[in-house]
Short mmCIF file of C-alpha atoms and ligand atoms in Angstrom, two decimals:
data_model
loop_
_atom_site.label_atom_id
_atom_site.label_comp_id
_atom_site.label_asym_id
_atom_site.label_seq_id
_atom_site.Cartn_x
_atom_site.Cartn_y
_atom_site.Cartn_z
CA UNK A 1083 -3.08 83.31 -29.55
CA UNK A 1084 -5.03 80.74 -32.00
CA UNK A 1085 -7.82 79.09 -30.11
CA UNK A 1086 -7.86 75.20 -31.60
CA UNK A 1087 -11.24 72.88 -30.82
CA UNK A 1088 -10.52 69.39 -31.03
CA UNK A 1089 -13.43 66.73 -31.20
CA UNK A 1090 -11.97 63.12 -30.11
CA UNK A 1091 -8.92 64.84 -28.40
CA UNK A 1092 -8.70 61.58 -26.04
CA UNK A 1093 -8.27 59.17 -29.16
CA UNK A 1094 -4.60 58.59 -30.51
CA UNK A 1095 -4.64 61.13 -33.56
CA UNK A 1096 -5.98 63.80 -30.98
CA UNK A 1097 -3.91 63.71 -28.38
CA UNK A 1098 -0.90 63.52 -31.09
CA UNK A 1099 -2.62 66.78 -32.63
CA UNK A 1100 -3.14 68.56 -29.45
CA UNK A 1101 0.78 67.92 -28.42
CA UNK A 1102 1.25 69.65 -31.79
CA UNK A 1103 -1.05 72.78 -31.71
CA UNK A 1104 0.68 73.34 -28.22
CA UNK A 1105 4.18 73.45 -29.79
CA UNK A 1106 2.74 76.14 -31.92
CA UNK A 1107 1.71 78.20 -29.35
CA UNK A 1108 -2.32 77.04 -29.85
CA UNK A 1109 -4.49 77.46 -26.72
CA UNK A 1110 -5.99 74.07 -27.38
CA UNK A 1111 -9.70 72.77 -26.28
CA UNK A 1112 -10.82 69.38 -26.50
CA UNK A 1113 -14.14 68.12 -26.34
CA UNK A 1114 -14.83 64.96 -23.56
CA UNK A 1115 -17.82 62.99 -23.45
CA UNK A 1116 -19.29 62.36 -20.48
CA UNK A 1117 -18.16 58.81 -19.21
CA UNK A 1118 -18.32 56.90 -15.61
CA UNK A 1119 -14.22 56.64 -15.45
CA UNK A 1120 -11.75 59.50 -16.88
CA UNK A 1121 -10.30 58.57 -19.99
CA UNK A 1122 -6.92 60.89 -20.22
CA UNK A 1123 -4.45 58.21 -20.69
CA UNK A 1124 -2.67 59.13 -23.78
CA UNK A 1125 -2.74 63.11 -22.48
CA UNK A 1126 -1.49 62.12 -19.46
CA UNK A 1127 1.46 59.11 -21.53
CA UNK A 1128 2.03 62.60 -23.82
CA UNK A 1129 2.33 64.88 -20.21
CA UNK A 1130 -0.35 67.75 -22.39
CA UNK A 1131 -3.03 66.72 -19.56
CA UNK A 1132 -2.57 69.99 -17.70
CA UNK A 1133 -1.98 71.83 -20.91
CA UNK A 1134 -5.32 71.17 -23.08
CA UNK A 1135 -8.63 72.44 -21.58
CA UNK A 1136 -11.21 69.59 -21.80
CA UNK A 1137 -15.12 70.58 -22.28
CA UNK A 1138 -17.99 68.38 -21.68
CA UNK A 1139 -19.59 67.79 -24.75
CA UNK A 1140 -20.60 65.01 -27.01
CA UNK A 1141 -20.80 65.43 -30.92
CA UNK A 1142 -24.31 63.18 -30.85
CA UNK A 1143 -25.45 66.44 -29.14
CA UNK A 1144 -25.64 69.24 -30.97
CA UNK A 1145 -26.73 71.93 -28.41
CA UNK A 1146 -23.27 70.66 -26.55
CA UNK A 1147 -21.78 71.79 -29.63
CA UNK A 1148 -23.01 75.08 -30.51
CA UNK A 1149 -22.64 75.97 -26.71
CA UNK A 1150 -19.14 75.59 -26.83
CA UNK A 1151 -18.52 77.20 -30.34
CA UNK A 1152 -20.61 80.07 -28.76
CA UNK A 1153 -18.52 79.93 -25.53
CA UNK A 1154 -15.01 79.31 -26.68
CA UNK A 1155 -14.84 81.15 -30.17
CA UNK A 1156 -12.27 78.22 -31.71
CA UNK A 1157 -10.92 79.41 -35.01
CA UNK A 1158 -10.32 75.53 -36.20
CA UNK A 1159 -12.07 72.98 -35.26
CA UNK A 1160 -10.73 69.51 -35.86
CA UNK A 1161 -13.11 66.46 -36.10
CA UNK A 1162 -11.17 63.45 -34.99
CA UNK A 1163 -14.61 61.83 -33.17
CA UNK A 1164 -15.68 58.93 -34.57
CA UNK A 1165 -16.48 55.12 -33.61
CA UNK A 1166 -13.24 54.60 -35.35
CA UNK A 1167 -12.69 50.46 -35.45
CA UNK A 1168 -14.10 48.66 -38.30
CA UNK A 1169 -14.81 45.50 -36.72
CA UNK A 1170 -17.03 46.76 -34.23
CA UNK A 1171 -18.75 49.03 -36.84
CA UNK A 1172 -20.78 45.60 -38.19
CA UNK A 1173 -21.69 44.95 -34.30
CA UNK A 1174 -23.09 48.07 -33.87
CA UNK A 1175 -23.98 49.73 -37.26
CA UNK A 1176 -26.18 52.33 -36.06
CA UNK A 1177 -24.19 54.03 -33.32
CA UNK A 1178 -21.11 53.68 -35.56
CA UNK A 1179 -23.44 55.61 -38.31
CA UNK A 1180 -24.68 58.33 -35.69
CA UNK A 1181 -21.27 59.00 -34.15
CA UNK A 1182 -19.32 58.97 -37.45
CA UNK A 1183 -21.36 60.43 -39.89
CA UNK A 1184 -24.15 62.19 -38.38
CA UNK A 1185 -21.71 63.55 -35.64
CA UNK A 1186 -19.84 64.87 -38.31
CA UNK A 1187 -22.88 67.01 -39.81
CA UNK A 1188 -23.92 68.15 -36.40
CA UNK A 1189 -20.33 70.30 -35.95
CA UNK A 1190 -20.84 71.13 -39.35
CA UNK A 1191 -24.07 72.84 -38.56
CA UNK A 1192 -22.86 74.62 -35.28
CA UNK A 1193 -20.18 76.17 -37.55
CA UNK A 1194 -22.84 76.96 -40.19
CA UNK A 1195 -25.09 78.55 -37.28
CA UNK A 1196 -22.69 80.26 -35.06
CA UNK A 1197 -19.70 81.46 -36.95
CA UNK A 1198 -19.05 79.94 -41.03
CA UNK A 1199 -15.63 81.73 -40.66
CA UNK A 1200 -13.88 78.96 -38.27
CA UNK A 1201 -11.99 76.54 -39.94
CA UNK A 1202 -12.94 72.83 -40.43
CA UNK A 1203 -11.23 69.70 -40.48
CA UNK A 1204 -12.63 66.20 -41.06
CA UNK A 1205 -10.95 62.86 -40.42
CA UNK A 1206 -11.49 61.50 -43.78
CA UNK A 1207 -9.93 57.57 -44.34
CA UNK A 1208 -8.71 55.48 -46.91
CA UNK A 1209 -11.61 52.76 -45.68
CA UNK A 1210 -13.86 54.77 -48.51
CA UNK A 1211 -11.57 53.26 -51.21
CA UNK A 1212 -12.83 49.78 -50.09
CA UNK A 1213 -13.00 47.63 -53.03
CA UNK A 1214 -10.19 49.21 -54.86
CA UNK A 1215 -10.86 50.97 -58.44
CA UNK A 1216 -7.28 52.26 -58.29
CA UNK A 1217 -3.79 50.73 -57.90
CA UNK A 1218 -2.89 53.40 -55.64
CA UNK A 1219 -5.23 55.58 -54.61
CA UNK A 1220 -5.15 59.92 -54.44
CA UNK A 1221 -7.94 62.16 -53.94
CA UNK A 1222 -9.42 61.59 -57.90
CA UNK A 1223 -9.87 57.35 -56.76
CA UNK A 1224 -13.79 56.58 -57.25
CA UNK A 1225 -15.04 55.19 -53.68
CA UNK A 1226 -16.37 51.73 -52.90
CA UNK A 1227 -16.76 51.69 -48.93
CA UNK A 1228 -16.85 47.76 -47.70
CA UNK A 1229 -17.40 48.36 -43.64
CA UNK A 1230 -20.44 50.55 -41.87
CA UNK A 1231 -18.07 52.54 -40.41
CA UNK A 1232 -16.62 53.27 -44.14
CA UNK A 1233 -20.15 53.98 -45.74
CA UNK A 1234 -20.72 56.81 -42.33
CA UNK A 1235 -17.24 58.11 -43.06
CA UNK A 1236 -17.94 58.57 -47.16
CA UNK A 1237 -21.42 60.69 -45.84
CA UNK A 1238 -19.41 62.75 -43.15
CA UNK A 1239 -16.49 63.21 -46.77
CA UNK A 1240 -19.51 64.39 -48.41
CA UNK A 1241 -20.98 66.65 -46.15
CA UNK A 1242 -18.20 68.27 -45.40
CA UNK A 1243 -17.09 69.13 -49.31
CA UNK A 1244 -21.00 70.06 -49.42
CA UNK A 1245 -20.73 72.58 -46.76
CA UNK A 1246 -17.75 74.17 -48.38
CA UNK A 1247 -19.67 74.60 -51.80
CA UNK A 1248 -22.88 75.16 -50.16
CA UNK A 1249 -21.97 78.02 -47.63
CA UNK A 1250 -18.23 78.63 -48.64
CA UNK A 1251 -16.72 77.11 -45.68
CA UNK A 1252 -13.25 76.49 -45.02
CA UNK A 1253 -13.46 73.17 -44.42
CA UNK A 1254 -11.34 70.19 -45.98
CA UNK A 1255 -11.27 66.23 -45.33
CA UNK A 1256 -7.61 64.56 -44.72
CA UNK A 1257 -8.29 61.13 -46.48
CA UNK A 1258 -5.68 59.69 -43.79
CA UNK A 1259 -4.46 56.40 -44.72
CA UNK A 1260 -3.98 54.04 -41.09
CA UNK A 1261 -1.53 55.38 -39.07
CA UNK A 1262 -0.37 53.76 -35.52
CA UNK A 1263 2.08 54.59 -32.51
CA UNK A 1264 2.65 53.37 -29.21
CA UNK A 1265 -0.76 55.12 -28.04
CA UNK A 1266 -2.68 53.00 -31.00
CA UNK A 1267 -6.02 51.11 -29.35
CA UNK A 1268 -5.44 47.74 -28.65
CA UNK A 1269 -7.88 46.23 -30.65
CA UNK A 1270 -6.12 47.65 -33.97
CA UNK A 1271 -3.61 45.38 -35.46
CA UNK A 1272 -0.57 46.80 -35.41
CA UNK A 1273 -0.71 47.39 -31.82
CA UNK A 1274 -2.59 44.20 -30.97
CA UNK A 1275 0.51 42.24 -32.24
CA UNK A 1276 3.28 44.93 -30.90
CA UNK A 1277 1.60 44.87 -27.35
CA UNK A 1278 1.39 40.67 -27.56
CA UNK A 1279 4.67 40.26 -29.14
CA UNK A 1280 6.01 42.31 -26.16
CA UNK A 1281 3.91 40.26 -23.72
CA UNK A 1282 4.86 36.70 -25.14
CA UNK A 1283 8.44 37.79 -24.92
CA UNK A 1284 8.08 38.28 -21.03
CA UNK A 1285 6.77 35.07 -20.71
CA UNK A 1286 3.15 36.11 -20.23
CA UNK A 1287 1.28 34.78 -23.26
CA UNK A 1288 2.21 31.95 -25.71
CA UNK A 1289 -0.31 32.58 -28.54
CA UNK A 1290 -1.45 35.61 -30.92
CA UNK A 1291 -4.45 35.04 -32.42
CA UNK A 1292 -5.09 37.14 -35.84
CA UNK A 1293 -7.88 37.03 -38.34
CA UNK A 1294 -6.85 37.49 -42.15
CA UNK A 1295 -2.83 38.25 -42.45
CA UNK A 1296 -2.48 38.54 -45.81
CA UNK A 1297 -4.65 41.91 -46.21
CA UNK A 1298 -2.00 44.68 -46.77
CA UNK A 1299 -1.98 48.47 -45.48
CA UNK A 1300 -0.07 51.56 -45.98
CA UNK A 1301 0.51 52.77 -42.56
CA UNK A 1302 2.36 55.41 -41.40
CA UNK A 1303 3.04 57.13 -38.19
CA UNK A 1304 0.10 59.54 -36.37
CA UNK A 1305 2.66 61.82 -34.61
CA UNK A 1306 3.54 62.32 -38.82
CA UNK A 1307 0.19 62.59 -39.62
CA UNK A 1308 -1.16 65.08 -37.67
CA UNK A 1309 1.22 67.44 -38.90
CA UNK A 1310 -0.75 67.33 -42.27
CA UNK A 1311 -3.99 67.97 -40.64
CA UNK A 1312 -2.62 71.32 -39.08
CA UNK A 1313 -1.50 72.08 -42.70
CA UNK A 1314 -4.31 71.28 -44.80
CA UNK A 1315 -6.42 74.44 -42.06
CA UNK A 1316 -3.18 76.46 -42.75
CA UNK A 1317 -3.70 76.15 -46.79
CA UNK A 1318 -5.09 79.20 -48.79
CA UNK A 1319 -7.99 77.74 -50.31
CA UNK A 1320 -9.69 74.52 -48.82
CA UNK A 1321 -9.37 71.27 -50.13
CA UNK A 1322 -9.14 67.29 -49.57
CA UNK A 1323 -5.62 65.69 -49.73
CA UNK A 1324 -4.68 62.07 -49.64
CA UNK A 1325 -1.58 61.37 -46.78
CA UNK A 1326 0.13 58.11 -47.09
CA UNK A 1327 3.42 56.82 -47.22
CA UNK A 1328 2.70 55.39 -50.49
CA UNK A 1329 4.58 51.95 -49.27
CA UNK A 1330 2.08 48.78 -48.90
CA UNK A 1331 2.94 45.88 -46.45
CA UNK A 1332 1.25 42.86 -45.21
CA UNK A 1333 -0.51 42.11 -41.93
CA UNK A 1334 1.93 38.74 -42.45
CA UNK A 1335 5.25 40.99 -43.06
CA UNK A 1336 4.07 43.45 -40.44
CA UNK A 1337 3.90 40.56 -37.71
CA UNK A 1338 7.50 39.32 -38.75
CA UNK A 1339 9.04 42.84 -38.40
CA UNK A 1340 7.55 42.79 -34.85
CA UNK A 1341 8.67 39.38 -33.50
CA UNK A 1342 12.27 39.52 -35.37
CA UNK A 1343 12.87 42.98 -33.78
CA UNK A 1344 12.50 40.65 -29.98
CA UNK A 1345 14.70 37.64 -31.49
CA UNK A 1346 11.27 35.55 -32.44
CA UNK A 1347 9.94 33.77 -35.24
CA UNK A 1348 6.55 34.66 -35.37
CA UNK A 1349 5.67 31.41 -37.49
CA UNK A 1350 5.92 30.05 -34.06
CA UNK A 1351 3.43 31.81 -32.42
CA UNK A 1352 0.79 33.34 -34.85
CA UNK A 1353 -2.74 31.43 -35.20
CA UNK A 1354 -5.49 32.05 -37.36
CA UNK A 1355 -8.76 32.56 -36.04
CA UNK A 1356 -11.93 32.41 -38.60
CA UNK A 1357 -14.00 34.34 -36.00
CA UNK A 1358 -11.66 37.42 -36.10
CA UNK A 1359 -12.19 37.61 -40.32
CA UNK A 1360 -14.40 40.55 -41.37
CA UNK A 1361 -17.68 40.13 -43.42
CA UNK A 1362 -16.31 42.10 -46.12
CA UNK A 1363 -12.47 43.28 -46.36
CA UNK A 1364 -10.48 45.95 -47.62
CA UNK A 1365 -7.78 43.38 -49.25
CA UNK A 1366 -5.42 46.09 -50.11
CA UNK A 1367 -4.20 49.99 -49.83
CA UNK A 1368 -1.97 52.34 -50.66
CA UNK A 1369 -1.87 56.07 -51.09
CA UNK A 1370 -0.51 58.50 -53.18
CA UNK A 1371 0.52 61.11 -51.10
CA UNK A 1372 2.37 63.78 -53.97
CA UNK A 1373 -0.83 66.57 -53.59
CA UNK A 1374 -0.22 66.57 -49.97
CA UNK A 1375 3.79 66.65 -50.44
CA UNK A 1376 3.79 70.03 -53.68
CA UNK A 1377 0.81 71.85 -51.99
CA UNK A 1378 1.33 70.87 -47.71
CA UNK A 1379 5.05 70.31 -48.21
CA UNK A 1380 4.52 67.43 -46.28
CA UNK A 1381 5.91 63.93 -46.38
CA UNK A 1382 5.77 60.88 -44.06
CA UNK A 1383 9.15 60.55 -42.14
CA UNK A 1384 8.68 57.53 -39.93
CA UNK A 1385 9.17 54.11 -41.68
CA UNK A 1386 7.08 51.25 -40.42
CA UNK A 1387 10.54 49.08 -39.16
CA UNK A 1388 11.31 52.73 -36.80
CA UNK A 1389 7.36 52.94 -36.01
CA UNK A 1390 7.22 49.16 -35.10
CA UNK A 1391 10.03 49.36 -32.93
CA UNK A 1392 9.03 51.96 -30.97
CA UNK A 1393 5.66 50.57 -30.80
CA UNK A 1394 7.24 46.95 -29.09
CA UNK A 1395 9.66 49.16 -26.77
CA UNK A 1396 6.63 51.30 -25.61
CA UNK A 1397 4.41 47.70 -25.08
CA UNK A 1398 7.29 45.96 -23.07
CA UNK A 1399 8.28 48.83 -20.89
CA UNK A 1400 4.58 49.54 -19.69
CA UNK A 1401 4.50 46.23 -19.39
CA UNK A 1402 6.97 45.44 -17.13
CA UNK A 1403 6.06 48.23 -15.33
CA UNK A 1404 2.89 46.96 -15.24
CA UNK A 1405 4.63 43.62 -13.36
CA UNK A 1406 6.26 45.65 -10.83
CA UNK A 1407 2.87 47.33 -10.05
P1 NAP B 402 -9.59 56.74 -31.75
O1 NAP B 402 -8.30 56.55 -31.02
O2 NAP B 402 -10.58 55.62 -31.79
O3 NAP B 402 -10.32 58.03 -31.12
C1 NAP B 402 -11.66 58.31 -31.38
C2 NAP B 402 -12.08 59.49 -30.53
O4 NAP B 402 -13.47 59.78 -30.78
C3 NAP B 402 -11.95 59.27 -29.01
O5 NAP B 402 -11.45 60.45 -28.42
C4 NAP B 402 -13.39 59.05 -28.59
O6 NAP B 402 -13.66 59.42 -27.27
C5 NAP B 402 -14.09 60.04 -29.52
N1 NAP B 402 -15.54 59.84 -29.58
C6 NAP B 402 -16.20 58.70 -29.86
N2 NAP B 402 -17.53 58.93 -29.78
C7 NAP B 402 -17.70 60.22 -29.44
C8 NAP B 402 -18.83 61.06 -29.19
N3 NAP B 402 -20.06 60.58 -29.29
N4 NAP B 402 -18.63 62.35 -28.85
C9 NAP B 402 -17.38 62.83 -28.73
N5 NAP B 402 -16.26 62.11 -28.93
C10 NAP B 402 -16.43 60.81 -29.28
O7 NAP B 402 -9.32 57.15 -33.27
P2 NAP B 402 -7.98 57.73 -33.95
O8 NAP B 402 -7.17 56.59 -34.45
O9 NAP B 402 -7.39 58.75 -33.07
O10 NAP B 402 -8.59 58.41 -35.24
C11 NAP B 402 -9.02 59.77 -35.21
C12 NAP B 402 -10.01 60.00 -36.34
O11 NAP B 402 -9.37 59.73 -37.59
C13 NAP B 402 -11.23 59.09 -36.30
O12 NAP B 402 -12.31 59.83 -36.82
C14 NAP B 402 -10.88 57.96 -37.25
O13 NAP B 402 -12.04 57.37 -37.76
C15 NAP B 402 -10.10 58.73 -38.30
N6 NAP B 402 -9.08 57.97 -39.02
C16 NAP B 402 -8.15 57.25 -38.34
C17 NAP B 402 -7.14 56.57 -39.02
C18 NAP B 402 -6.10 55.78 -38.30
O14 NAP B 402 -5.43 54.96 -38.95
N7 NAP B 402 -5.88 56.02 -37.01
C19 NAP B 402 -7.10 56.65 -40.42
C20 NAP B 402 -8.06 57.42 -41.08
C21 NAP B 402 -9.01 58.09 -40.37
P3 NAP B 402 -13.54 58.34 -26.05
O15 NAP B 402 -12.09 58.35 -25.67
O16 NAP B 402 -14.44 58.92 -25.03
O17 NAP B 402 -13.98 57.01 -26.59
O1 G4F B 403 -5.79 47.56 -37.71
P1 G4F B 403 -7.10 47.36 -38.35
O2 G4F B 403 -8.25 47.04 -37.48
O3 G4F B 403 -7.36 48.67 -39.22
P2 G4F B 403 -8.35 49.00 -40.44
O4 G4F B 403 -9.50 48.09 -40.48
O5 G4F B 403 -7.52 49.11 -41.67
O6 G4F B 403 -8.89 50.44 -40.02
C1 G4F B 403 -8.03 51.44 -39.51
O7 G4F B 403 -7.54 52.21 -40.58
C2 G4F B 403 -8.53 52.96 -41.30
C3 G4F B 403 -7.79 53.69 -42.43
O8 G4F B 403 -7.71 52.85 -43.56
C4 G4F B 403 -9.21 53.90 -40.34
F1 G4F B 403 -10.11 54.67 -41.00
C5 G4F B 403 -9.87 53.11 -39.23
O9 G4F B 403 -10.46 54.02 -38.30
C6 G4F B 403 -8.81 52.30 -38.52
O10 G4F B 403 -7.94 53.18 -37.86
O11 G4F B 403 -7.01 46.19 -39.45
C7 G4F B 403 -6.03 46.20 -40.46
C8 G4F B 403 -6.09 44.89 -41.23
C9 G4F B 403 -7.49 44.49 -41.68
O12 G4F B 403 -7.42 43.97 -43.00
C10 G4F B 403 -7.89 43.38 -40.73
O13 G4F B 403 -8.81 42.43 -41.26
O14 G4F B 403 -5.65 43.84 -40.35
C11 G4F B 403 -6.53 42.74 -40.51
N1 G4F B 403 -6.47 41.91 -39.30
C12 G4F B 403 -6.06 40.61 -39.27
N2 G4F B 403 -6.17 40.14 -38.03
C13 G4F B 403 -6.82 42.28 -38.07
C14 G4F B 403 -6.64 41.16 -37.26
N3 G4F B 403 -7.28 43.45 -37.58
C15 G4F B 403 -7.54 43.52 -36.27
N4 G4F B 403 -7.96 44.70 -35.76
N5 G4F B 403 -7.38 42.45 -35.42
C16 G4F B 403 -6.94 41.25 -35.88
O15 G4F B 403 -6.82 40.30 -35.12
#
């Protein structure tokens, strides 16, 4: 049986991934920080809770790190850990640049000291294209991070294609573009306006306040998406692939698709707040996805309209269930 280590298995993308590694008959570990309440939500929304075995460990620490690569003998490791949301990454640069890039180098060095054979995978992001040089971008587009968080994740891309031509590691970086689902974080977007969409159409909210709507992403669907991290591990040599659906839509267009799909115009209840626009933006992305789909044989399935929809019924039957207590 293939022993998987996953490092931010409690996030969206890594509860998605362990749901997948069990389907392929992966005994699957997941590193958990030590916090004062248990944060197993989206195991427990995916039923894997009982099926993953979580580890206290913390990728800030790296004797947490080699103690479980010493105890648990993972043959991939998969680093989805990261202080993931741009926004906050001007609020708090340094913690964003400790967990997210220097985490990052810390599980590169356990693997380095304790066994260079096990596989590595690094949650890479289309953030590093920034300030577009490229149309659309694939794994040749020059980087111009715009965000804290981007700059930590272009150090942790680095490292980790460093490590592989320092030491000969097999270790690759997916340079995911965003990608959402009905376990997204609230504070994202895309699930900021499904969940208030949902609520306003119960009755429970009359306003959704949004920063800059006319930035555009390429976003596809993270139960997709982790299909092409397994992949990229499962590759003969190791390398970086872009994964994107290669379609670009509005914040704007992405709000209408969510209020049509409940009967509402949301004209009628969108408002711009100044505070919510970021210091510097990523105005526009989209990927390139063809190395990913001739060398993975992987493609995006979900459209956004299917992912949206899901998204909105997921956010008003939690919601109402929420009501009924
Ligand atoms: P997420 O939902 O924010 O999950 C982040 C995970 O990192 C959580 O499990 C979190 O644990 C964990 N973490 C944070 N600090 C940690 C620490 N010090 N030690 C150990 N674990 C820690 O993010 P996601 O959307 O699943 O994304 C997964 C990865 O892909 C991230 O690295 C993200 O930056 C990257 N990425 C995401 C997208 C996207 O569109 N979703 C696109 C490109 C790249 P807690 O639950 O304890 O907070
Ligand atoms: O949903 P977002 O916060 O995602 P963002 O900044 O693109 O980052 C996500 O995708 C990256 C991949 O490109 C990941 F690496 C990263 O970890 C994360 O998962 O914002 C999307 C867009 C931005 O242009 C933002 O300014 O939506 C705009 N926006 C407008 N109003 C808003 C809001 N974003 C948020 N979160 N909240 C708003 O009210």
């Amino acid at each position: 049986m293939k022993t998987a280590l996953i490092s931010g298995i409690t996030g969206q993308d890594g509860a998605y991934l362990a749901e997948y590694l069990l389907s392929k008959g992966y005994n699957v570990l997941g590193i958990i920080r030590r916090l004062s309440t248990q944060n197993i939500e989206r195991l427990s929304y995916l039923n894997i809770a009982d099926k993953v075995k979580l580890l206290d460990g913390d990728i800030l620490d790296l004797s947490s790190l080699i103690r479980i690569l010493k105890d648990y003998k993972p043959g991939e490791v998969y680093n989805l850990a990261a202080q993931s949301f741009v926004g906050t990454s001007w609020q708090q640069p340094i913690l964003t640049s400790n967990v997210t890039a220097i985490g990052a180098l810390n599980l590169l060095e356990a693997i380095r000291l304790v066994d260079p054979s096990i596989k590595f995978y690094q949650a890479s992001t289309s953030e590093m294209f920034g300030k577009i040089k490229e149309t659309v971008q694939s794994e040749t587009t020059p980087f111009h991070p715009r965000s804290p968080y981007g700059v930590s994740k272009l150090y942790a891309h680095w490292m980790t294609v460093n490590y592989r031509e320092s030491y000969n590691m097999f270790a690759c970086a997916g340079i995911l573009f965003n990608h959402e689902s009905p376990i997204r974080g609230l504070e994202f977007v895309t699930r900021k306006v499904t969940y208030t969409a949902a609520r306003i159409k119960l009755g429970l909210q009359d306003k959704l306040s949004l920063g800059n709507i006319d930035t555009k992403r390429d976003w596809g669907h993270a139960r997709d998406y982790v299909k092409a991290m397994y992949l990229m591990l499962q590759h003969d040599k190791p390398e970086d692939f872009v994964i994107a659906t290669g379609r670009t839509t509005s914040v704007r267009d992405m709000c209408e698709i969510a209020f049509d799909y409940l009967g509402l115009n949301y004209e009628d209840y969108v408002v711009i707040d100044k505070e919510l626009f970021r210091p510097a933006e990523v105005e526009i992305l989209i990927g390139n996805p063809s190395k990913a789909e001739k060398y993975l044989g992987w493609k995006s399935r979900t459209t956004l309209e299917e992912m949206i929809k899901e998204m909105v019924e997921a956010d008003l039957k939690r919601i109402k269930e929420e009501i009924k207590g």
